[in-house]
Each structure stands twice: as C-alpha cells, then as structure tokens.
PDB file of C-alpha atoms in Angstrom:
ATOM      1  CA  UNK A   1     -22.774 -22.299  -7.284  1.00  0.00           C
ATOM      2  CA  UNK A   2     -21.367 -25.427  -5.241  1.00  0.00           C
ATOM      3  CA  UNK A   3     -18.022 -23.628  -4.952  1.00  0.00           C
ATOM      4  CA  UNK A   4     -19.586 -20.748  -2.971  1.00  0.00           C
ATOM      5  CA  UNK A   5     -21.388 -23.278  -0.868  1.00  0.00           C
ATOM      6  CA  UNK A   6     -18.297 -25.327  -0.079  1.00  0.00           C
ATOM      7  CA  UNK A   7     -16.516 -22.162   0.774  1.00  0.00           C
ATOM      8  CA  UNK A   8     -19.387 -20.850   3.127  1.00  0.00           C
ATOM      9  CA  UNK A   9     -19.276 -24.482   4.767  1.00  0.00           C
ATOM     10  CA  UNK A  10     -15.539 -24.390   5.134  1.00  0.00           C
ATOM     11  CA  UNK A  11     -15.486 -20.801   6.718  1.00  0.00           C
ATOM     12  CA  UNK A  12     -18.295 -21.817   9.213  1.00  0.00           C
ATOM     13  CA  UNK A  13     -16.524 -25.182  10.220  1.00  0.00           C
ATOM     14  CA  UNK A  14     -13.224 -23.181  10.807  1.00  0.00           C
ATOM     15  CA  UNK A  15     -14.608 -21.508  13.817  1.00  0.00           C
ATOM     16  CA  UNK A  16     -13.867 -23.218  16.861  1.00  0.00           C
ATOM     17  CA  UNK A  17     -16.144 -22.231  19.984  1.00  0.00           C
ATOM     18  CA  UNK A  18     -15.376 -22.298  23.345  1.00  0.00           C
ATOM     19  CA  UNK A  19     -16.914 -25.110  25.494  1.00  0.00           C
ATOM     20  CA  UNK A  20     -19.207 -22.428  27.414  1.00  0.00           C
ATOM     21  CA  UNK A  21     -20.618 -21.438  23.597  1.00  0.00           C
ATOM     22  CA  UNK A  22     -20.760 -24.791  22.623  1.00  0.00           C
ATOM     23  CA  UNK A  23     -22.882 -25.558  25.704  1.00  0.00           C
ATOM     24  CA  UNK A  24     -24.986 -22.679  25.145  1.00  0.00           C
ATOM     25  CA  UNK A  25     -25.444 -23.646  21.483  1.00  0.00           C
ATOM     26  CA  UNK A  26     -26.648 -27.220  22.607  1.00  0.00           C
ATOM     27  CA  UNK A  27     -29.239 -25.573  24.869  1.00  0.00           C
ATOM     28  CA  UNK A  28     -30.606 -23.333  22.040  1.00  0.00           C
ATOM     29  CA  UNK A  29     -30.861 -26.463  19.764  1.00  0.00           C
ATOM     30  CA  UNK A  30     -32.624 -28.348  22.747  1.00  0.00           C
ATOM     31  CA  UNK A  31     -35.202 -25.318  23.230  1.00  0.00           C
ATOM     32  CA  UNK A  32     -35.585 -24.794  19.328  1.00  0.00           C
ATOM     33  CA  UNK A  33     -34.041 -21.366  19.713  1.00  0.00           C
ATOM     34  CA  UNK A  34     -31.985 -20.428  16.567  1.00  0.00           C
ATOM     35  CA  UNK A  35     -28.719 -19.147  17.632  1.00  0.00           C
ATOM     36  CA  UNK A  36     -26.210 -17.289  15.390  1.00  0.00           C
ATOM     37  CA  UNK A  37     -23.894 -19.510  13.433  1.00  0.00           C
ATOM     38  CA  UNK A  38     -20.260 -19.898  14.498  1.00  0.00           C
ATOM     39  CA  UNK A  39     -19.047 -17.789  11.649  1.00  0.00           C
ATOM     40  CA  UNK A  40     -21.453 -14.739  12.600  1.00  0.00           C
ATOM     41  CA  UNK A  41     -20.421 -15.310  16.281  1.00  0.00           C
ATOM     42  CA  UNK A  42     -16.638 -15.027  15.260  1.00  0.00           C
ATOM     43  CA  UNK A  43     -17.543 -11.675  13.482  1.00  0.00           C
ATOM     44  CA  UNK A  44     -19.247 -10.462  16.677  1.00  0.00           C
ATOM     45  CA  UNK A  45     -16.153 -11.079  18.653  1.00  0.00           C
ATOM     46  CA  UNK A  46     -13.834  -9.463  16.073  1.00  0.00           C
ATOM     47  CA  UNK A  47     -16.165  -6.290  15.896  1.00  0.00           C
ATOM     48  CA  UNK A  48     -16.080  -5.997  19.626  1.00  0.00           C
ATOM     49  CA  UNK A  49     -12.331  -6.553  19.712  1.00  0.00           C
ATOM     50  CA  UNK A  50     -11.628  -3.971  16.898  1.00  0.00           C
ATOM     51  CA  UNK A  51     -13.753  -1.024  18.502  1.00  0.00           C
ATOM     52  CA  UNK A  52     -12.149  -1.911  21.868  1.00  0.00           C
ATOM     53  CA  UNK A  53     -15.811  -2.108  23.173  1.00  0.00           C
ATOM     54  CA  UNK A  54     -16.918  -1.210  26.713  1.00  0.00           C
ATOM     55  CA  UNK A  55     -20.768  -0.807  26.269  1.00  0.00           C
ATOM     56  CA  UNK A  56     -22.463  -3.481  24.255  1.00  0.00           C
ATOM     57  CA  UNK A  57     -26.348  -3.804  23.859  1.00  0.00           C
ATOM     58  CA  UNK A  58     -27.909  -6.755  22.111  1.00  0.00           C
ATOM     59  CA  UNK A  59     -31.665  -6.882  21.224  1.00  0.00           C
ATOM     60  CA  UNK A  60     -32.504 -10.691  21.577  1.00  0.00           C
ATOM     61  CA  UNK A  61     -30.939 -12.369  24.329  1.00  0.00           C
ATOM     62  CA  UNK A  62     -31.740 -16.096  23.111  1.00  0.00           C
ATOM     63  CA  UNK A  63     -30.015 -18.558  25.420  1.00  0.00           C
ATOM     64  CA  UNK A  64     -26.491 -16.567  25.342  1.00  0.00           C
ATOM     65  CA  UNK A  65     -24.572 -17.756  22.336  1.00  0.00           C
ATOM     66  CA  UNK A  66     -24.374 -14.266  20.818  1.00  0.00           C
ATOM     67  CA  UNK A  67     -23.730 -12.761  24.160  1.00  0.00           C
ATOM     68  CA  UNK A  68     -20.812 -14.787  24.796  1.00  0.00           C
ATOM     69  CA  UNK A  69     -19.535 -14.030  21.204  1.00  0.00           C
ATOM     70  CA  UNK A  70     -19.670 -10.365  21.791  1.00  0.00           C
ATOM     71  CA  UNK A  71     -18.132 -10.578  25.414  1.00  0.00           C
ATOM     72  CA  UNK A  72     -15.342 -13.037  24.079  1.00  0.00           C
ATOM     73  CA  UNK A  73     -14.115 -10.059  21.665  1.00  0.00           C
ATOM     74  CA  UNK A  74     -13.897  -7.530  24.536  1.00  0.00           C
ATOM     75  CA  UNK A  75     -13.095  -8.914  27.731  1.00  0.00           C
ATOM     76  CA  UNK A  76     -13.689  -5.574  29.533  1.00  0.00           C
ATOM     77  CA  UNK A  77     -17.181  -4.929  28.227  1.00  0.00           C
ATOM     78  CA  UNK A  78     -20.524  -4.572  29.781  1.00  0.00           C
ATOM     79  CA  UNK A  79     -23.354  -6.483  27.766  1.00  0.00           C
ATOM     80  CA  UNK A  80     -26.824  -5.168  28.124  1.00  0.00           C
ATOM     81  CA  UNK A  81     -29.323  -7.970  26.460  1.00  0.00           C
ATOM     82  CA  UNK A  82     -32.863  -7.344  25.931  1.00  0.00           C
ATOM     83  CA  UNK A  83     -35.559 -10.208  25.580  1.00  0.00           C
ATOM     84  CA  UNK A  84     -39.211 -11.010  26.033  1.00  0.00           C
ATOM     85  CA  UNK A  85     -38.807 -14.457  27.364  1.00  0.00           C
ATOM     86  CA  UNK A  86     -37.708 -14.441  30.826  1.00  0.00           C
ATOM     87  CA  UNK A  87     -36.817 -18.407  30.781  1.00  0.00           C
ATOM     88  CA  UNK A  88     -34.426 -17.916  27.963  1.00  0.00           C
ATOM     89  CA  UNK A  89     -32.643 -15.260  29.839  1.00  0.00           C
ATOM     90  CA  UNK A  90     -32.389 -17.380  32.883  1.00  0.00           C
ATOM     91  CA  UNK A  91     -30.656 -19.938  30.917  1.00  0.00           C
ATOM     92  CA  UNK A  92     -28.394 -17.323  29.378  1.00  0.00           C
ATOM     93  CA  UNK A  93     -27.438 -16.137  32.709  1.00  0.00           C
ATOM     94  CA  UNK A  94     -26.393 -19.596  33.647  1.00  0.00           C
ATOM     95  CA  UNK A  95     -24.414 -19.675  30.386  1.00  0.00           C
ATOM     96  CA  UNK A  96     -22.409 -16.510  31.470  1.00  0.00           C
ATOM     97  CA  UNK A  97     -21.683 -17.999  34.730  1.00  0.00           C
ATOM     98  CA  UNK A  98     -20.395 -21.243  33.199  1.00  0.00           C
ATOM     99  CA  UNK A  99     -18.033 -19.045  31.088  1.00  0.00           C
ATOM    100  CA  UNK A 100     -16.943 -17.226  34.214  1.00  0.00           C
ATOM    101  CA  UNK A 101     -18.416 -13.752  33.162  1.00  0.00           C
ATOM    102  CA  UNK A 102     -18.905 -11.823  36.201  1.00  0.00           C
ATOM    103  CA  UNK A 103     -22.386 -10.998  36.906  1.00  0.00           C
ATOM    104  CA  UNK A 104     -21.510  -7.169  37.072  1.00  0.00           C
ATOM    105  CA  UNK A 105     -20.935  -7.331  33.424  1.00  0.00           C
ATOM    106  CA  UNK A 106     -24.188  -8.623  32.246  1.00  0.00           C
ATOM    107  CA  UNK A 107     -27.345  -6.646  32.300  1.00  0.00           C
ATOM    108  CA  UNK A 108     -30.526  -8.491  31.291  1.00  0.00           C
ATOM    109  CA  UNK A 109     -33.574  -6.604  30.722  1.00  0.00           C
ATOM    110  CA  UNK A 110     -36.838  -8.582  30.211  1.00  0.00           C
ATOM    111  CA  UNK A 111     -39.428  -6.737  28.145  1.00  0.00           C
ATOM    112  CA  UNK A 112     -40.271  -5.923  24.493  1.00  0.00           C
ATOM    113  CA  UNK A 113     -37.553  -4.154  22.846  1.00  0.00           C
ATOM    114  CA  UNK A 114     -39.968  -1.631  21.279  1.00  0.00           C
ATOM    115  CA  UNK A 115     -41.029  -0.618  24.713  1.00  0.00           C
ATOM    116  CA  UNK A 116     -37.383  -1.026  26.305  1.00  0.00           C
ATOM    117  CA  UNK A 117     -35.260   0.702  23.506  1.00  0.00           C
ATOM    118  CA  UNK A 118     -36.920   4.344  23.711  1.00  0.00           C
ATOM    119  CA  UNK A 119     -35.741   4.602  27.317  1.00  0.00           C
ATOM    120  CA  UNK A 120     -31.958   3.526  26.628  1.00  0.00           C
ATOM    121  CA  UNK A 121     -29.448   6.562  26.485  1.00  0.00           C
ATOM    122  CA  UNK A 122     -28.526   7.613  22.933  1.00  0.00           C
ATOM    123  CA  UNK A 123     -24.876   7.889  21.847  1.00  0.00           C
ATOM    124  CA  UNK A 124     -23.876   5.494  24.533  1.00  0.00           C
ATOM    125  CA  UNK A 125     -22.934   2.266  23.068  1.00  0.00           C
ATOM    126  CA  UNK A 126     -20.057   0.931  21.088  1.00  0.00           C
ATOM    127  CA  UNK A 127     -21.580  -2.087  19.557  1.00  0.00           C
ATOM    128  CA  UNK A 128     -25.642  -2.570  19.149  1.00  0.00           C
ATOM    129  CA  UNK A 129     -26.429  -6.197  17.805  1.00  0.00           C
ATOM    130  CA  UNK A 130     -29.942  -6.873  16.540  1.00  0.00           C
ATOM    131  CA  UNK A 131     -31.525 -10.244  16.580  1.00  0.00           C
ATOM    132  CA  UNK A 132     -34.855 -10.085  17.448  1.00  0.00           C
ATOM    133  CA  UNK A 133     -38.474 -10.567  15.877  1.00  0.00           C
ATOM    134  CA  UNK A 134     -37.612  -9.787  12.237  1.00  0.00           C
ATOM    135  CA  UNK A 135     -41.075  -7.693  11.902  1.00  0.00           C
ATOM    136  CA  UNK A 136     -39.277  -5.010  13.847  1.00  0.00           C
ATOM    137  CA  UNK A 137     -36.135  -4.917  12.266  1.00  0.00           C
ATOM    138  CA  UNK A 138     -36.202  -1.686  10.916  1.00  0.00           C
ATOM    139  CA  UNK A 139     -37.376  -0.092  13.941  1.00  0.00           C
ATOM    140  CA  UNK A 140     -34.736  -1.655  15.910  1.00  0.00           C
ATOM    141  CA  UNK A 141     -32.110  -0.499  13.634  1.00  0.00           C
ATOM    142  CA  UNK A 142     -33.298   3.135  13.971  1.00  0.00           C
ATOM    143  CA  UNK A 143     -33.087   2.740  17.718  1.00  0.00           C
ATOM    144  CA  UNK A 144     -29.530   1.070  17.205  1.00  0.00           C
ATOM    145  CA  UNK A 145     -28.415   4.189  15.263  1.00  0.00           C
ATOM    146  CA  UNK A 146     -29.647   6.256  18.121  1.00  0.00           C
ATOM    147  CA  UNK A 147     -27.961   4.448  20.661  1.00  0.00           C
ATOM    148  CA  UNK A 148     -24.702   3.978  18.918  1.00  0.00           C
ATOM    149  CA  UNK A 149     -21.926   6.580  19.467  1.00  0.00           C
ATOM    150  CA  UNK A 150     -20.310   8.001  16.576  1.00  0.00           C
ATOM    151  CA  UNK A 151     -17.948   5.570  15.146  1.00  0.00           C
ATOM    152  CA  UNK A 152     -19.936   2.725  16.683  1.00  0.00           C
ATOM    153  CA  UNK A 153     -21.178  -0.092  14.957  1.00  0.00           C
ATOM    154  CA  UNK A 154     -24.758  -1.752  14.527  1.00  0.00           C
ATOM    155  CA  UNK A 155     -24.932  -5.404  13.351  1.00  0.00           C
ATOM    156  CA  UNK A 156     -28.010  -7.098  12.259  1.00  0.00           C
ATOM    157  CA  UNK A 157     -28.282 -10.767  12.053  1.00  0.00           C
ATOM    158  CA  UNK A 158     -30.338 -12.833   9.433  1.00  0.00           C
ATOM    159  CA  UNK A 159     -30.062 -10.024   6.927  1.00  0.00           C
ATOM    160  CA  UNK A 160     -30.406 -12.165   3.981  1.00  0.00           C
ATOM    161  CA  UNK A 161     -33.316 -13.685   5.689  1.00  0.00           C
ATOM    162  CA  UNK A 162     -33.332 -17.508   4.965  1.00  0.00           C
ATOM    163  CA  UNK A 163     -31.807 -16.688   1.720  1.00  0.00           C
ATOM    164  CA  UNK A 164     -35.020 -15.030   0.292  1.00  0.00           C
ATOM    165  CA  UNK A 165     -33.942 -11.554   0.157  1.00  0.00           C
ATOM    166  CA  UNK A 166     -31.617 -12.361  -3.001  1.00  0.00           C
ATOM    167  CA  UNK A 167     -34.583 -13.912  -4.583  1.00  0.00           C
ATOM    168  CA  UNK A 168     -36.585 -11.305  -6.292  1.00  0.00           C
ATOM    169  CA  UNK A 169     -39.756 -13.437  -6.587  1.00  0.00           C
ATOM    170  CA  UNK A 170     -39.797 -13.383  -2.683  1.00  0.00           C
ATOM    171  CA  UNK A 171     -42.053 -10.791  -2.014  1.00  0.00           C
ATOM    172  CA  UNK A 172     -43.489 -11.554   1.508  1.00  0.00           C
ATOM    173  CA  UNK A 173     -43.639  -8.806   4.190  1.00  0.00           C
ATOM    174  CA  UNK A 174     -40.459  -9.769   6.113  1.00  0.00           C
ATOM    175  CA  UNK A 175     -38.561 -10.314   2.975  1.00  0.00           C
ATOM    176  CA  UNK A 176     -39.400  -7.238   1.581  1.00  0.00           C
ATOM    177  CA  UNK A 177     -38.603  -5.361   5.051  1.00  0.00           C
ATOM    178  CA  UNK A 178     -35.029  -6.954   5.080  1.00  0.00           C
ATOM    179  CA  UNK A 179     -34.684  -5.839   1.274  1.00  0.00           C
ATOM    180  CA  UNK A 180     -35.765  -2.322   1.887  1.00  0.00           C
ATOM    181  CA  UNK A 181     -33.507  -2.098   4.975  1.00  0.00           C
ATOM    182  CA  UNK A 182     -30.650  -3.222   2.589  1.00  0.00           C
ATOM    183  CA  UNK A 183     -31.360  -0.801  -0.020  1.00  0.00           C
ATOM    184  CA  UNK A 184     -31.812   2.232   2.206  1.00  0.00           C
ATOM    185  CA  UNK A 185     -28.608   1.897   4.287  1.00  0.00           C
ATOM    186  CA  UNK A 186     -26.506   1.073   1.235  1.00  0.00           C
ATOM    187  CA  UNK A 187     -27.052   4.838  -0.077  1.00  0.00           C
ATOM    188  CA  UNK A 188     -27.498   6.533   3.515  1.00  0.00           C
ATOM    189  CA  UNK A 189     -24.801   8.919   4.244  1.00  0.00           C
ATOM    190  CA  UNK A 190     -25.336   8.350   7.946  1.00  0.00           C
ATOM    191  CA  UNK A 191     -23.502   5.197   7.920  1.00  0.00           C
ATOM    192  CA  UNK A 192     -20.829   3.089   5.984  1.00  0.00           C
ATOM    193  CA  UNK A 193     -22.375  -0.521   5.358  1.00  0.00           C
ATOM    194  CA  UNK A 194     -21.535  -3.861   4.457  1.00  0.00           C
ATOM    195  CA  UNK A 195     -23.205  -6.938   4.076  1.00  0.00           C
ATOM    196  CA  UNK A 196     -21.289 -10.260   5.093  1.00  0.00           C
ATOM    197  CA  UNK A 197     -22.919 -13.616   3.952  1.00  0.00           C
ATOM    198  CA  UNK A 198     -21.938 -15.525   7.064  1.00  0.00           C
ATOM    199  CA  UNK A 199     -24.748 -17.412   8.670  1.00  0.00           C
ATOM    200  CA  UNK A 200     -27.966 -15.941   7.530  1.00  0.00           C
ATOM    201  CA  UNK A 201     -26.252 -12.647   6.450  1.00  0.00           C
ATOM    202  CA  UNK A 202     -24.840 -10.094   8.781  1.00  0.00           C
ATOM    203  CA  UNK A 203     -25.457  -6.630   7.896  1.00  0.00           C
ATOM    204  CA  UNK A 204     -22.721  -4.309   9.424  1.00  0.00           C
ATOM    205  CA  UNK A 205     -23.243  -0.492   9.877  1.00  0.00           C
ATOM    206  CA  UNK A 206     -20.780   2.017  10.995  1.00  0.00           C
ATOM    207  CA  UNK A 207     -22.360   5.150  12.365  1.00  0.00           C
ATOM    208  CA  UNK A 208     -20.884   8.408  11.098  1.00  0.00           C
TER     209      UNK A 208
END
C-alpha cells in the first residue's frame, strides 16, 4: 500500500525537532540505541500537554530523546526515568542540561524496572511511558496502570513490533506478547485505548 507508506513518511518528516532533541537523537544513533521516531515524540509532547502533566514516569530512559519530548509538552512537569544502563542515563542527563531542563525536574533511577516499579507510588502519575525491554511489556503496562491516576495516560512504544504484530504468520514470543496486550486492552473496561501507527506503533491507554 504505497499511499499509506508515503503518508506515514510525510507525517514523520513533518515534525521539526529542537536542536537538543536532534543532538540526543544523534547520540542515540551513534550508540546504537533506538530512539522514538519524531512522529512518536510529537505524540508524547501532545499527550503531556493535553493532560497538563505534572508527574511523568518513563520506563526506559535511552539517551534522553523521549524524555525531552515528554517535557517539551509540559514545561512544568517532573520526569522520573528508569533504566538499567547507567552510561545511557549519564548521556541523557547531559542532553537534559543542553536543553536547559533544570536538574530538579529530572529524576533518573538506575535499576531493573521489574525491581524499581513495585516501589513507586500508585495513582501518582499523569503520564506513564513504556519503552523498555519488550519481554516485560505486559508486566510494565500492568505497573503503568497502577501508577497512573484516574484519567492518566499510559503510552507504549513499539506496539506493532517491527510490523510483525499485523502479520498472522509471525508467532514468536515477542510478537505474540504485543498482540495479546493489544487484544486484551481493546476490550478492557478499565481503559480507553487507541493504537496509533506512528513510528513502530504507539499504544495509548487512558485509565478510567
């Protein structure tokens, strides 16, 4: 479907990234760390702006691209970001500094999300962004819904998992996990859900 591919490409290229985000993206490319696409980043910013976010948590810091987008949408928000890679977080911290984000607005926690998340306060976050190891995506979404306040939003990157989720012949564990997640939330009375095709797919859940 060439017209859909060209529309997707147009939407991604329409986004203009700040110098700080562009620099963080370049660092990500050099380090071999996949960052959210510009289109997904713009949706992160729109989401935090829509809910006037004050408390945001992301699972998977990367080198700061997604965090910068989240904060761009809500300049008053405080970001808590969890990642197991201390070197990545150090680069992310530098990226936030380049963007002029006060250190008091960013809390970086180094550790495994599966061990850190159970200690976080429930019903305390306006936006939860999940972009960590895909093997744990269902567990992370469950934690995300616990951490989000009523009316809060949980966002999940790579929800189409390299285009494999839509392919019924793809039955590997990761693809099946994402497919199961999408099926379950689509009928869950606990959330209002939407799947955007930006980037590699962005699942959007509003906690009822």
